[in-house]
Short mmCIF file of C-alpha atoms in Angstrom, two decimals:
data_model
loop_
_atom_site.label_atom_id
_atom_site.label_comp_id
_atom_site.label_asym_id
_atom_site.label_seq_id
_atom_site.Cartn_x
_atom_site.Cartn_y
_atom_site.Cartn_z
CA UNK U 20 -19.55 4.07 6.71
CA UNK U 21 -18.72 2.39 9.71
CA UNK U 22 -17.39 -0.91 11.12
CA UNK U 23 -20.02 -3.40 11.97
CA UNK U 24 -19.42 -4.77 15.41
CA UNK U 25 -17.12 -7.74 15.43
CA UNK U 26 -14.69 -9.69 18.61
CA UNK U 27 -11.80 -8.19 18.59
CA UNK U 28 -8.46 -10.62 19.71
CA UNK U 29 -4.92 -9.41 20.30
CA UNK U 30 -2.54 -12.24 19.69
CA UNK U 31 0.72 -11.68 20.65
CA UNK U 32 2.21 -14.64 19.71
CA UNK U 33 1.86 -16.12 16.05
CA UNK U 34 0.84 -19.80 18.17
CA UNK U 35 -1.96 -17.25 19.16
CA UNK U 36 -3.14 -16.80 15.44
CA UNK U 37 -2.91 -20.00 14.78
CA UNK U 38 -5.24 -21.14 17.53
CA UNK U 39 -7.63 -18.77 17.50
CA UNK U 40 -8.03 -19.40 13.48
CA UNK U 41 -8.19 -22.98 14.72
CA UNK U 42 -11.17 -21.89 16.63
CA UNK U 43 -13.12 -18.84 14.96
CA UNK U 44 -11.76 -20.40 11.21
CA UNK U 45 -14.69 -19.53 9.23
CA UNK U 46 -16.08 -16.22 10.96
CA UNK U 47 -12.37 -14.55 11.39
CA UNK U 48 -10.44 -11.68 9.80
CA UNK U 49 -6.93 -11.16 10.77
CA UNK U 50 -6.00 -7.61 10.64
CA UNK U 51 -2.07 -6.52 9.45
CA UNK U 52 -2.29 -3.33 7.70
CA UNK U 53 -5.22 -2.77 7.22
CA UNK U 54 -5.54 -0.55 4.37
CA UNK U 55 -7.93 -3.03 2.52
CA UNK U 56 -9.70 -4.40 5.01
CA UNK U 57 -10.68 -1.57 7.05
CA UNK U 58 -12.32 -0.21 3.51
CA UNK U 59 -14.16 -3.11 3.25
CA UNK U 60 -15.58 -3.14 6.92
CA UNK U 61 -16.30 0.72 6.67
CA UNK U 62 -18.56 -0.51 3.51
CA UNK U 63 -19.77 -3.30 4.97
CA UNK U 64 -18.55 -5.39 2.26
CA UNK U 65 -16.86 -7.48 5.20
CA UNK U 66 -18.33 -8.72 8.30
CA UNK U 67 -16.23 -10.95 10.38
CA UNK U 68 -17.90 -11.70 13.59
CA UNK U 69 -14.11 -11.82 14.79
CA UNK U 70 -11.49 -9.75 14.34
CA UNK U 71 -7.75 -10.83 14.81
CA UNK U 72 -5.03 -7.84 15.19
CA UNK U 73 -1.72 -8.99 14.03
CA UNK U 74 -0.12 -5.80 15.02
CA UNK U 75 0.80 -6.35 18.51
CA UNK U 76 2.62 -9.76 18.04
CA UNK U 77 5.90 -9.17 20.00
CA UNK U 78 9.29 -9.70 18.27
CA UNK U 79 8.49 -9.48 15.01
CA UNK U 80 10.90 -8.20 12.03
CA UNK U 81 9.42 -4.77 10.19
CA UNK U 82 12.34 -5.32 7.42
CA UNK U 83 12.50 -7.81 4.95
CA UNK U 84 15.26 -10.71 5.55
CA UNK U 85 17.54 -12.38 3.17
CA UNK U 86 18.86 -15.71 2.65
CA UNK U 87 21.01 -17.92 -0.09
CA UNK U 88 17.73 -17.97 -2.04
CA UNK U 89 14.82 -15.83 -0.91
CA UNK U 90 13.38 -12.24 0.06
CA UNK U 91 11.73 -12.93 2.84
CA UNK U 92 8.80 -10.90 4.57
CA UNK U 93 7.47 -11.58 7.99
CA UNK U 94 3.87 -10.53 8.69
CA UNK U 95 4.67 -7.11 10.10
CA UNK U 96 6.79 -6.04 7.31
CA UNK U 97 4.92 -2.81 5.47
CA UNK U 98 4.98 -0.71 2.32
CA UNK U 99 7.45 1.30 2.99
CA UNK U 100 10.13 -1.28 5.05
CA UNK U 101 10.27 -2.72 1.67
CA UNK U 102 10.76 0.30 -0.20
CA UNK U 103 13.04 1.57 2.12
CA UNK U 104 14.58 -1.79 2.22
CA UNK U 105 18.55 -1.91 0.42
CA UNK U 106 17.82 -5.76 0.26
CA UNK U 107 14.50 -5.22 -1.86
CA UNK U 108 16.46 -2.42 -3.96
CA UNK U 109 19.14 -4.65 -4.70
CA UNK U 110 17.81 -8.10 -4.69
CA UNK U 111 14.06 -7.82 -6.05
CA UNK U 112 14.13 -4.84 -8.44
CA UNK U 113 10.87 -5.99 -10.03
CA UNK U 114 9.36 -5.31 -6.54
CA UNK U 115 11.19 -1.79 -5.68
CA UNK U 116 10.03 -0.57 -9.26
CA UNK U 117 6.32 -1.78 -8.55
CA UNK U 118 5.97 -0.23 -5.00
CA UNK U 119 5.90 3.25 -6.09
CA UNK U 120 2.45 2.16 -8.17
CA UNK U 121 1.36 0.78 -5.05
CA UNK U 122 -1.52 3.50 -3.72
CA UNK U 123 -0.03 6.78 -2.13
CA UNK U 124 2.67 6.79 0.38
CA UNK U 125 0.27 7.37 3.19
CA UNK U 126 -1.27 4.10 2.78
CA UNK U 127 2.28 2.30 2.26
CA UNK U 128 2.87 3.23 5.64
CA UNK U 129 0.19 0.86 7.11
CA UNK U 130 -0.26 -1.79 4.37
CA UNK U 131 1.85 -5.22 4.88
CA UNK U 132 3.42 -6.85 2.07
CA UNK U 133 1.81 -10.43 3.40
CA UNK U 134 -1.80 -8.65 3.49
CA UNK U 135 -1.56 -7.52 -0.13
CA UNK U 136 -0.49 -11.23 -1.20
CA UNK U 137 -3.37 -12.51 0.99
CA UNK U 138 -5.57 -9.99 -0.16
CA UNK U 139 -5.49 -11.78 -3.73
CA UNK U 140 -6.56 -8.48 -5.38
CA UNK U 141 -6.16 -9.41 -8.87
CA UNK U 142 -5.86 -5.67 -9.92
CA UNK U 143 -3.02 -4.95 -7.46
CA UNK U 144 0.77 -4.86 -7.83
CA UNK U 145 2.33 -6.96 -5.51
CA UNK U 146 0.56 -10.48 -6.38
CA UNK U 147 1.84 -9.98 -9.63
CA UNK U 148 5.23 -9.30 -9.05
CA UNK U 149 4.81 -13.09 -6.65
CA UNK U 150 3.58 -14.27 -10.60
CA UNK U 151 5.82 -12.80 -12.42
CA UNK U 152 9.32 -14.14 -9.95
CA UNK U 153 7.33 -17.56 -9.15
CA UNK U 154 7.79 -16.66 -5.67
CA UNK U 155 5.81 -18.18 -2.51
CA UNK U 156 3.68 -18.14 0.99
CA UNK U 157 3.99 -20.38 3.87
CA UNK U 158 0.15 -21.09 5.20
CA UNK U 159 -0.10 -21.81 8.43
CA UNK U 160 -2.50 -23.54 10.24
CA UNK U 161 -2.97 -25.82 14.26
CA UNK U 162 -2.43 -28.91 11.19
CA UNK U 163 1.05 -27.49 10.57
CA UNK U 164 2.75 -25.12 7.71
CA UNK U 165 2.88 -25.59 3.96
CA UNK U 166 4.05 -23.76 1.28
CA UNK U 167 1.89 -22.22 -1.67
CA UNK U 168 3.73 -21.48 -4.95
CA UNK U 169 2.25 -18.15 -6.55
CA UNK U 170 0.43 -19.79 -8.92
CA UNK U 171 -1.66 -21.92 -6.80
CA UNK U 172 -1.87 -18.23 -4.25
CA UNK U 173 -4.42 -16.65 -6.29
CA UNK U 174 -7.39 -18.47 -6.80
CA UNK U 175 -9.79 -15.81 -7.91
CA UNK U 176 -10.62 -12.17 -6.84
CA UNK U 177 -9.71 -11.71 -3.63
CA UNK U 178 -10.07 -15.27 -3.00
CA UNK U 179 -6.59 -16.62 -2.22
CA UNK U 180 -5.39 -20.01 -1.53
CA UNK U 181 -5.77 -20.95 1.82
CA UNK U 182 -7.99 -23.27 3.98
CA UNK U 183 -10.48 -21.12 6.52
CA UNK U 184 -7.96 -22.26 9.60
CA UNK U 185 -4.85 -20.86 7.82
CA UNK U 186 -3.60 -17.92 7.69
CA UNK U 187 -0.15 -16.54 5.14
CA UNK U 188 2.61 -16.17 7.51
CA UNK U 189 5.11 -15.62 5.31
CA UNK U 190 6.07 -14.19 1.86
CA UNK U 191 9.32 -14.70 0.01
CA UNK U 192 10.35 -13.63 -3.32
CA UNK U 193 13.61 -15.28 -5.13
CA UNK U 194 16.68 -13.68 -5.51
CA UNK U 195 17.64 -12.28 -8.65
CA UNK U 196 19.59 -14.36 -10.88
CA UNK U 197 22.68 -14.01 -12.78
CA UNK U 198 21.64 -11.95 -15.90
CA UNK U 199 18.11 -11.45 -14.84
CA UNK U 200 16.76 -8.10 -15.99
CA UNK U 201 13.59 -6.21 -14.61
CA UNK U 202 10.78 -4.34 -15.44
CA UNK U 203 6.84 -2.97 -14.19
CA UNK U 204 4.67 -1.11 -16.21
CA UNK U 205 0.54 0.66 -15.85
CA UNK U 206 -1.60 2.69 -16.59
CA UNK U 207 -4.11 4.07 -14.52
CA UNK U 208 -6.52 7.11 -14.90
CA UNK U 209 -5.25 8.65 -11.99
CA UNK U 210 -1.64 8.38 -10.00
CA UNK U 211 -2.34 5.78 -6.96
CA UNK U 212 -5.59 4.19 -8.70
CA UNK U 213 -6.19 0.70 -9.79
CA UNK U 214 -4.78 0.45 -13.27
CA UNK U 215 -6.74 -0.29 -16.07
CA UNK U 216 -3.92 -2.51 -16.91
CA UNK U 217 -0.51 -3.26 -15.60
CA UNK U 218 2.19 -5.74 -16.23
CA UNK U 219 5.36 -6.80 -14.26
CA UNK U 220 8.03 -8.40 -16.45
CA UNK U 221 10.90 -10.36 -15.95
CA UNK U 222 13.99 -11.53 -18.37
CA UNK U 223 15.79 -14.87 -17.81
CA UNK U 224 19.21 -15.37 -19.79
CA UNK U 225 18.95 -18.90 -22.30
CA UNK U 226 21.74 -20.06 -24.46
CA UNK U 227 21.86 -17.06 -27.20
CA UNK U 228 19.57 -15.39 -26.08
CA UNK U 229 16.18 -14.07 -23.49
CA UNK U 230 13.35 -15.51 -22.44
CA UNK U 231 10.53 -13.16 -20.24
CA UNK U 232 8.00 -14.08 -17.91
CA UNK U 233 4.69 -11.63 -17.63
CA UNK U 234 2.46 -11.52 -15.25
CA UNK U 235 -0.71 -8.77 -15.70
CA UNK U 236 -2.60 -7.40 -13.47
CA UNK U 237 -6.35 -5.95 -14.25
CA UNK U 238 -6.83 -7.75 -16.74
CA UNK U 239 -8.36 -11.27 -15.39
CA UNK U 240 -9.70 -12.92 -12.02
CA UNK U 241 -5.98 -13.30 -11.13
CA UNK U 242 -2.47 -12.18 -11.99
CA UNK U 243 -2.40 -13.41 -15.71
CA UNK U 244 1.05 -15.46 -16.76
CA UNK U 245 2.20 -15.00 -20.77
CA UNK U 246 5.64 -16.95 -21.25
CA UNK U 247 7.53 -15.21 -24.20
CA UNK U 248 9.87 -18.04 -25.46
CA UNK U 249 13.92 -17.66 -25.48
CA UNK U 250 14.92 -16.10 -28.28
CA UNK U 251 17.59 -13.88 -29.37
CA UNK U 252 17.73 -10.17 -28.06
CA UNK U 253 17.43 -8.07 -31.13
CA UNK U 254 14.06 -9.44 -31.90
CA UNK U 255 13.00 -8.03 -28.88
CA UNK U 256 13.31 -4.87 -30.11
CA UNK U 257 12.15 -5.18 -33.69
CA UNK U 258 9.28 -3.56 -34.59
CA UNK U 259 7.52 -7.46 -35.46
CA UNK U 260 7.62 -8.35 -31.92
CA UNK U 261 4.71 -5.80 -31.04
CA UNK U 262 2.98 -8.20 -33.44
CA UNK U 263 4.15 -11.29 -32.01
CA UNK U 264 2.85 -10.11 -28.32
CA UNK U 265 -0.10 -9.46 -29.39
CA UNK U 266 -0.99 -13.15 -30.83
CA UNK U 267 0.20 -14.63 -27.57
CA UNK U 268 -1.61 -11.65 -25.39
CA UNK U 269 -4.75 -12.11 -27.49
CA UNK U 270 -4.50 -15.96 -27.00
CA UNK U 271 -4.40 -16.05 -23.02
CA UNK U 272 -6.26 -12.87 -22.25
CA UNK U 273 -9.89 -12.30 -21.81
CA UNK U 274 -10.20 -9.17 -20.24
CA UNK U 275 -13.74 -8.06 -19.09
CA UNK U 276 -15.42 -5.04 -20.09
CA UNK U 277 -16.63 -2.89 -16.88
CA UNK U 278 -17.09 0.96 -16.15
CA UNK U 279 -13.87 1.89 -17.02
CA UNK U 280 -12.53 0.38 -19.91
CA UNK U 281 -13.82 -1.72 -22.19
CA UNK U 282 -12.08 -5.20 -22.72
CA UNK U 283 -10.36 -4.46 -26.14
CA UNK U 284 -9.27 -1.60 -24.64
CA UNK U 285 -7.68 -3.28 -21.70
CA UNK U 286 -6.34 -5.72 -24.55
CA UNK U 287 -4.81 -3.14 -26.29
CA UNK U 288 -2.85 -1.65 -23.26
CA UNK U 289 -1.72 -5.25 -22.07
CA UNK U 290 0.13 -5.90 -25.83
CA UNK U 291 1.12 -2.03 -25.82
CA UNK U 292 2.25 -2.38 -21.99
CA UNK U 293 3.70 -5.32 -22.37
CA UNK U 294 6.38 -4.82 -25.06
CA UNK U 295 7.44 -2.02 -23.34
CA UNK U 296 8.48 -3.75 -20.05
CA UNK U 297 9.70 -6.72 -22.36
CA UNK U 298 12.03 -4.71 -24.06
CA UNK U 299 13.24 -2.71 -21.09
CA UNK U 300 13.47 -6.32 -18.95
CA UNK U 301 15.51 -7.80 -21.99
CA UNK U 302 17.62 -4.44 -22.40
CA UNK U 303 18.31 -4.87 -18.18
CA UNK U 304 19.48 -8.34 -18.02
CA UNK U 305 22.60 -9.92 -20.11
CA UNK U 306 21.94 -12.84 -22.28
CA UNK U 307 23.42 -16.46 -22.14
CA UNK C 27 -19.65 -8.03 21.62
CA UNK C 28 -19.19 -4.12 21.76
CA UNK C 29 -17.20 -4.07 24.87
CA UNK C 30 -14.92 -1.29 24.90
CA UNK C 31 -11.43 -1.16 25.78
CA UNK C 32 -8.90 1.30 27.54
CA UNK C 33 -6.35 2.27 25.11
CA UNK C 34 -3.33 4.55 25.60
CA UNK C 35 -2.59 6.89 22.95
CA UNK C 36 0.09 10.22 22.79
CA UNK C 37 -1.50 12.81 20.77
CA UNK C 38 0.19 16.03 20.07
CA UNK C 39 2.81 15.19 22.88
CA UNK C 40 0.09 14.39 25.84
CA UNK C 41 -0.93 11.27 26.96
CA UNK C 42 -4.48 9.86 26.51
CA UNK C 43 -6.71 7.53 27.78
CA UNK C 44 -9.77 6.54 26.38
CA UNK C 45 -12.26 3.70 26.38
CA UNK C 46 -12.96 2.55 22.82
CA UNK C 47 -15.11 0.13 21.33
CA UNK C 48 -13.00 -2.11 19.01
CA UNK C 49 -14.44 -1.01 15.58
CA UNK C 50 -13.76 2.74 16.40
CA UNK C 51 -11.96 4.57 13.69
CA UNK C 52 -8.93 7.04 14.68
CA UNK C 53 -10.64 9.35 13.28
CA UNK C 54 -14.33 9.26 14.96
CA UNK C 55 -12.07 8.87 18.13
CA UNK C 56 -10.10 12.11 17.51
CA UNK C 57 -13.38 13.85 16.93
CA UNK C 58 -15.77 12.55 18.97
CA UNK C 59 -14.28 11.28 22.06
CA UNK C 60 -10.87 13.79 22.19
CA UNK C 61 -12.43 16.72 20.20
CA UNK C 62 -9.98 17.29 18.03
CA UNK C 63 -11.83 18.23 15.18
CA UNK C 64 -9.05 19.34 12.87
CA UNK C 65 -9.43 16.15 11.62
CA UNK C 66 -11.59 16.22 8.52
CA UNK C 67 -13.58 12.87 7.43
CA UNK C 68 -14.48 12.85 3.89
CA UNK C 69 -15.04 9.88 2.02
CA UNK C 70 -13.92 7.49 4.95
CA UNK C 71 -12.22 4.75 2.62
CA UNK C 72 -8.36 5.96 2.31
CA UNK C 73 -9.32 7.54 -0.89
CA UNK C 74 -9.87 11.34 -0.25
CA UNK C 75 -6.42 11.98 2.32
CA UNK C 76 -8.53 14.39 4.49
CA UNK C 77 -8.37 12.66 7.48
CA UNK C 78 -4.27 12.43 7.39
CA UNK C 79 -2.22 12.04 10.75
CA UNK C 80 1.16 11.51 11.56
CA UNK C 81 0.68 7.79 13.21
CA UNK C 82 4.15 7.33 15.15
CA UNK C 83 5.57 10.23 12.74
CA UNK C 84 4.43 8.58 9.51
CA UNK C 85 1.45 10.18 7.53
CA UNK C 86 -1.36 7.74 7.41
CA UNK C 87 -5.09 7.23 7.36
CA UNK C 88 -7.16 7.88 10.23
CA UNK C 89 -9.95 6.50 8.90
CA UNK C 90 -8.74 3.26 7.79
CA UNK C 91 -7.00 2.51 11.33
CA UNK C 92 -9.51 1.00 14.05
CA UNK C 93 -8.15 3.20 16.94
CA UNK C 94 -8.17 -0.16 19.45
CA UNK C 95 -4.94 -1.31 16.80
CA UNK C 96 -2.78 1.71 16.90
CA UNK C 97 -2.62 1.28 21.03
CA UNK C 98 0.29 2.77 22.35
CA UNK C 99 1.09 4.81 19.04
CA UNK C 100 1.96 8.48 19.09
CA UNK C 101 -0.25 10.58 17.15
CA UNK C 102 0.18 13.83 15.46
CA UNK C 103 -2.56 15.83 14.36
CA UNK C 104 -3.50 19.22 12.56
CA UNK C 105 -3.76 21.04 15.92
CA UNK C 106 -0.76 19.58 17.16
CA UNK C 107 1.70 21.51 14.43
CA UNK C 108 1.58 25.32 15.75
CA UNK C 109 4.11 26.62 18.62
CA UNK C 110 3.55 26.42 21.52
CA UNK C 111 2.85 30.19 21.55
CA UNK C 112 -0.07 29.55 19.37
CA UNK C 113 2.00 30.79 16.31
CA UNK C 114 1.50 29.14 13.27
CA UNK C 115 3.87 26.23 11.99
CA UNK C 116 5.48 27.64 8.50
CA UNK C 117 3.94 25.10 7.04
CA UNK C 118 0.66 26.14 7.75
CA UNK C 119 1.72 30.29 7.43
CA UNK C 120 2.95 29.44 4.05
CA UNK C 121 -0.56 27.85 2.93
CA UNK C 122 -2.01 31.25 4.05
CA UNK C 123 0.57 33.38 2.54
CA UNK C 124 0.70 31.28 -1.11
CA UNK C 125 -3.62 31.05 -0.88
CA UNK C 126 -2.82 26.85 -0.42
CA UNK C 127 -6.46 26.32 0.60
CA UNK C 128 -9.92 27.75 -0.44
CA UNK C 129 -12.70 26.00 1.07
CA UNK C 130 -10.13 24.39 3.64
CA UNK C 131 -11.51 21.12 4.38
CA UNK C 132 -8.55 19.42 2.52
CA UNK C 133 -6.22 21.50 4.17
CA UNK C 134 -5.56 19.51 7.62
CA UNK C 135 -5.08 16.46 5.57
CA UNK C 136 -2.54 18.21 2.89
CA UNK C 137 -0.97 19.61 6.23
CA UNK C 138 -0.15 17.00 8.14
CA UNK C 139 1.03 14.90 4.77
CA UNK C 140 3.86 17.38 3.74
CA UNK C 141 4.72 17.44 7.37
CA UNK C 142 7.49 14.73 7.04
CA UNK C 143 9.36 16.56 3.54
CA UNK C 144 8.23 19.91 3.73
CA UNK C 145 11.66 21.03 4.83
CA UNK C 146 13.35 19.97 1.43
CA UNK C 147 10.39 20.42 -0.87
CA UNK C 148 12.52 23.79 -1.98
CA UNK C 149 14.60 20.99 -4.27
CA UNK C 150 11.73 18.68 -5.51
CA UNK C 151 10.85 18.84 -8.75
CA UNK C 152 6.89 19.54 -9.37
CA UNK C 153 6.38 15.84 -10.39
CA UNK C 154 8.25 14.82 -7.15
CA UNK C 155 5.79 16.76 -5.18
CA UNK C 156 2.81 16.10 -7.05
CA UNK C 157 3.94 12.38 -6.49
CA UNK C 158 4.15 13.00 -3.03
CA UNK C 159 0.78 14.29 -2.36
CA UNK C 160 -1.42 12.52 -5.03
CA UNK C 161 -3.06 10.25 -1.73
CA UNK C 162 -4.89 14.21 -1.20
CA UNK C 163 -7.80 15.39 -2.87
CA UNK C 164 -8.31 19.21 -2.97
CA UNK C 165 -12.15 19.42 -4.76
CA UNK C 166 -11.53 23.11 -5.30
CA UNK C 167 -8.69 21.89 -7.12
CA UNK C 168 -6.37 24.88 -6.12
CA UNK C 169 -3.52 22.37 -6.44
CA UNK C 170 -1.14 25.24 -7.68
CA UNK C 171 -1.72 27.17 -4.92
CA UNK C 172 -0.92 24.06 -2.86
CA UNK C 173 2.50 23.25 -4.16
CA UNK C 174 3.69 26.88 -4.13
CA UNK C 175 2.78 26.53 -0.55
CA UNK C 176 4.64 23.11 0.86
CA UNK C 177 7.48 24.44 -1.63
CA UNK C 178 7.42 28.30 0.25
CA UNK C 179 7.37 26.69 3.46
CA UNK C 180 11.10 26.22 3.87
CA UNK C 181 11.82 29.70 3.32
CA UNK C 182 9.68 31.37 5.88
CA UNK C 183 11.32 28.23 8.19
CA UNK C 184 14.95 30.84 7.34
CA UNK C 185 13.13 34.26 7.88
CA UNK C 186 11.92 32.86 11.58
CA UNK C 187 15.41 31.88 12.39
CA UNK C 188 16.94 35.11 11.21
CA UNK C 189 14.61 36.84 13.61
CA UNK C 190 16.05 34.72 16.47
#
């Protein structure tokens, strides 16, 4: 239950990262927060034979920034700078709702909103609020920057999009739109735990009516998208749309069976789950 | 490859200095190097919350932080709560008066984790609380006993400055 031995570099300039990645690519780690990482080395599930610390970068923002269109984090920006953060209460509601899932507040003091993207943990909350809000991450490498749209982040568990010399400088969410209404839902065994299940929803205004986005988490090798067409909002709340859920739940999910659930079960959760935070994302936003 | 490195670290208000090899945990360097073995280690993967510090005021992990990273940080530990005249913090007094630990290995961690909202756990509701310290695992399970004693600390706080 301790670290294998690995180079340790202290960067403190992000043109630092970017060469040393350019350099140790392959055999490197960078090192944010920490809080899933340093599990992994303790286990020996990880063994970079270098290290990069992130943490003593100079100048670097620990709040999230705004713009005309985006939530943006910086590399250094934690847990709890974003739940502390009036931009993230007011602008990304989806995400202020999800962070109190995320762990226990004494690892949201240390874990970075960048690592848990780059992480690609396909049970965890944060990759599927990126889903859910179609947000993105800027990759940077020594061959330049480009920009990842959540969907093409998460490429399996805890594989994530980016080439061995790049590493995810950035992660912005959009704005909330005119209308747009909210929600996160899970269920886990225990408060702080992996959930057996969890979905983050989000309600988009259409002529007459909503449409909602899902994104699940748990329940595949990545977040998992289900698009519930625009319709009007009362049928969100009728008892048939519990039905209706589950045929388009049932048609993209596949859950897998492991030690804790088994995959009907999970299936089960993601329809019961899901109308909830439908409903409660529809009854949020304002239609068309 | 296992070179070690002078870090600077301020624990319990008194500068350090210690030579650490990069993939040293806080907490084997609290115990090991600066024998400060209030720090309990139990299941060394951020799961249990026994190994809890204040890390530049902020309760976190001390085994999930290599020490080499938190350079420079001020650290808070269990020994560091008491006054200075070796009487007990009411936080800690409390826990003794409300029977908050039983075996006590849990107890530095629970501790140092109620250390930033102990003050105004009088007004939290018990699922506030229990939200609050759900990162700590007590395995005699006296959890009762643990949240009358965070939520009495407050009040011995008032009987201490009534005696001033």
């Amino acid at each position: 239950m301790k670290p294998p031995r690995f180079e340790y570099h202290r960067p403190s300039t992000r043109d630092e990262v970017t060469s040393l990645l350019a350099e140790h690519g392959d055999e490197a780690k960078i090192l944010a927060g920490g809080q899933s990482l340093v599990p992994m080395l303790n286990f020996r599930l990880a063994h970079p034979g270098h290290l990069i610390d992130i943490n003593h970068l100079e100048g670097e923002s620990t709040e999230p920034e705004m713009n005309d269109r985006w939530v943006t984090f910086d590399p250094l920006v934690r847990h709890v700078g974003a739940e502390r953060s009036a931009i993230v209460e007011e602008e990304l509601p989806l995400l202020f709702e999800a962070l109190r899932y995320v762990a226990h507040p004494a690892i949201r003091t240390r874990g970075t909103i960048v690592g848990s993207v780059a992480h690609s943990d396909p049970a965890a909350e944060i990759p599927a609020v990126l889903t859910a809000l179609g947000g993105e991450m800027v990759a940077r490498s020594a061959r330049g920057q480009r920009t990842l749209h959540s969907d093409d982040c998460f490429v399996g568990p805890l594989v994530n999009g980016l080439e061995q010399d790049e590493w995810m400088e950035v992660v912005r969410f959009p704005r909330r739109g005119p209308g747009d209404g909210f929600a996160f839902e899970e269920f886990s065994r225990r408060s702080g735990d992996y959930a057996l299940c969890g979905v983050a929803a989000v309600a988009r205004p259409t002529p007459g009516g909503m449409s909602v986005s899902l994104a699940y988490l748990g329940v595949g090798v990545t977040p998992q998208s289900v698009e519930v067409s625009a319709r009007p909002m009362a049928e969100y709340q009728h008892p048939s749309f519990l039905g209706e859920l589950e045929h388009l739940v049932a048609a993209e999910l596949k859950p897998y069976s492991d030690i804790h659930a088994t995959g009907a079960y999970k299936l089960f959760l993601a329809v019961r789950l899901g109308t909830k935070a439908a409903r409660r994302a529809v009854a949020m936003g304002v239609p068309g | 490859m296992t070179e070690k490195r002078k870090i600077s670290l301020t624990v319990n208000g008194e500068s350090r200095e210690v030579d650490v090899e990069p993939r040293w945990l806080l907490s084997d360097v609290l115990r090991h190097e600066l024998g400060l073995t209030g720090t309990h280690v139990g299941c060394e993967h951020g799961v249990c919350g026994c190994c809890t510090v204040l890390i530049d005021g902020a309760p976190a992990r001390s085994c999930l932080a290599l020490a080499v990273t938190i350079d420079g940080s001020e650290i808070t530990t269990v020994e560091g709560i008491a006054e200075e005249d070796g009487r007990l913090h009411p936080l800690q007094e409390s826990f003794q008066k409300h029977h908050g630990l039983q075996c006590g290995f849990c107890t530095p961690g629970f501790l140092m984790t109620a250390m930033p909202f102990w003050a105004d756990a009088e007004d939290m509701t018990d699922d506030e609380l229990r939200k609050e310290i759900s990162g700590q695992l007590c395995r005699c399970t006296g959890y009762s006993g643990i949240l009358a004693s965070i939520r009495g600390a407050a009040a011995i706080a008032r009987e201490r400055q009534g005696e001033r």
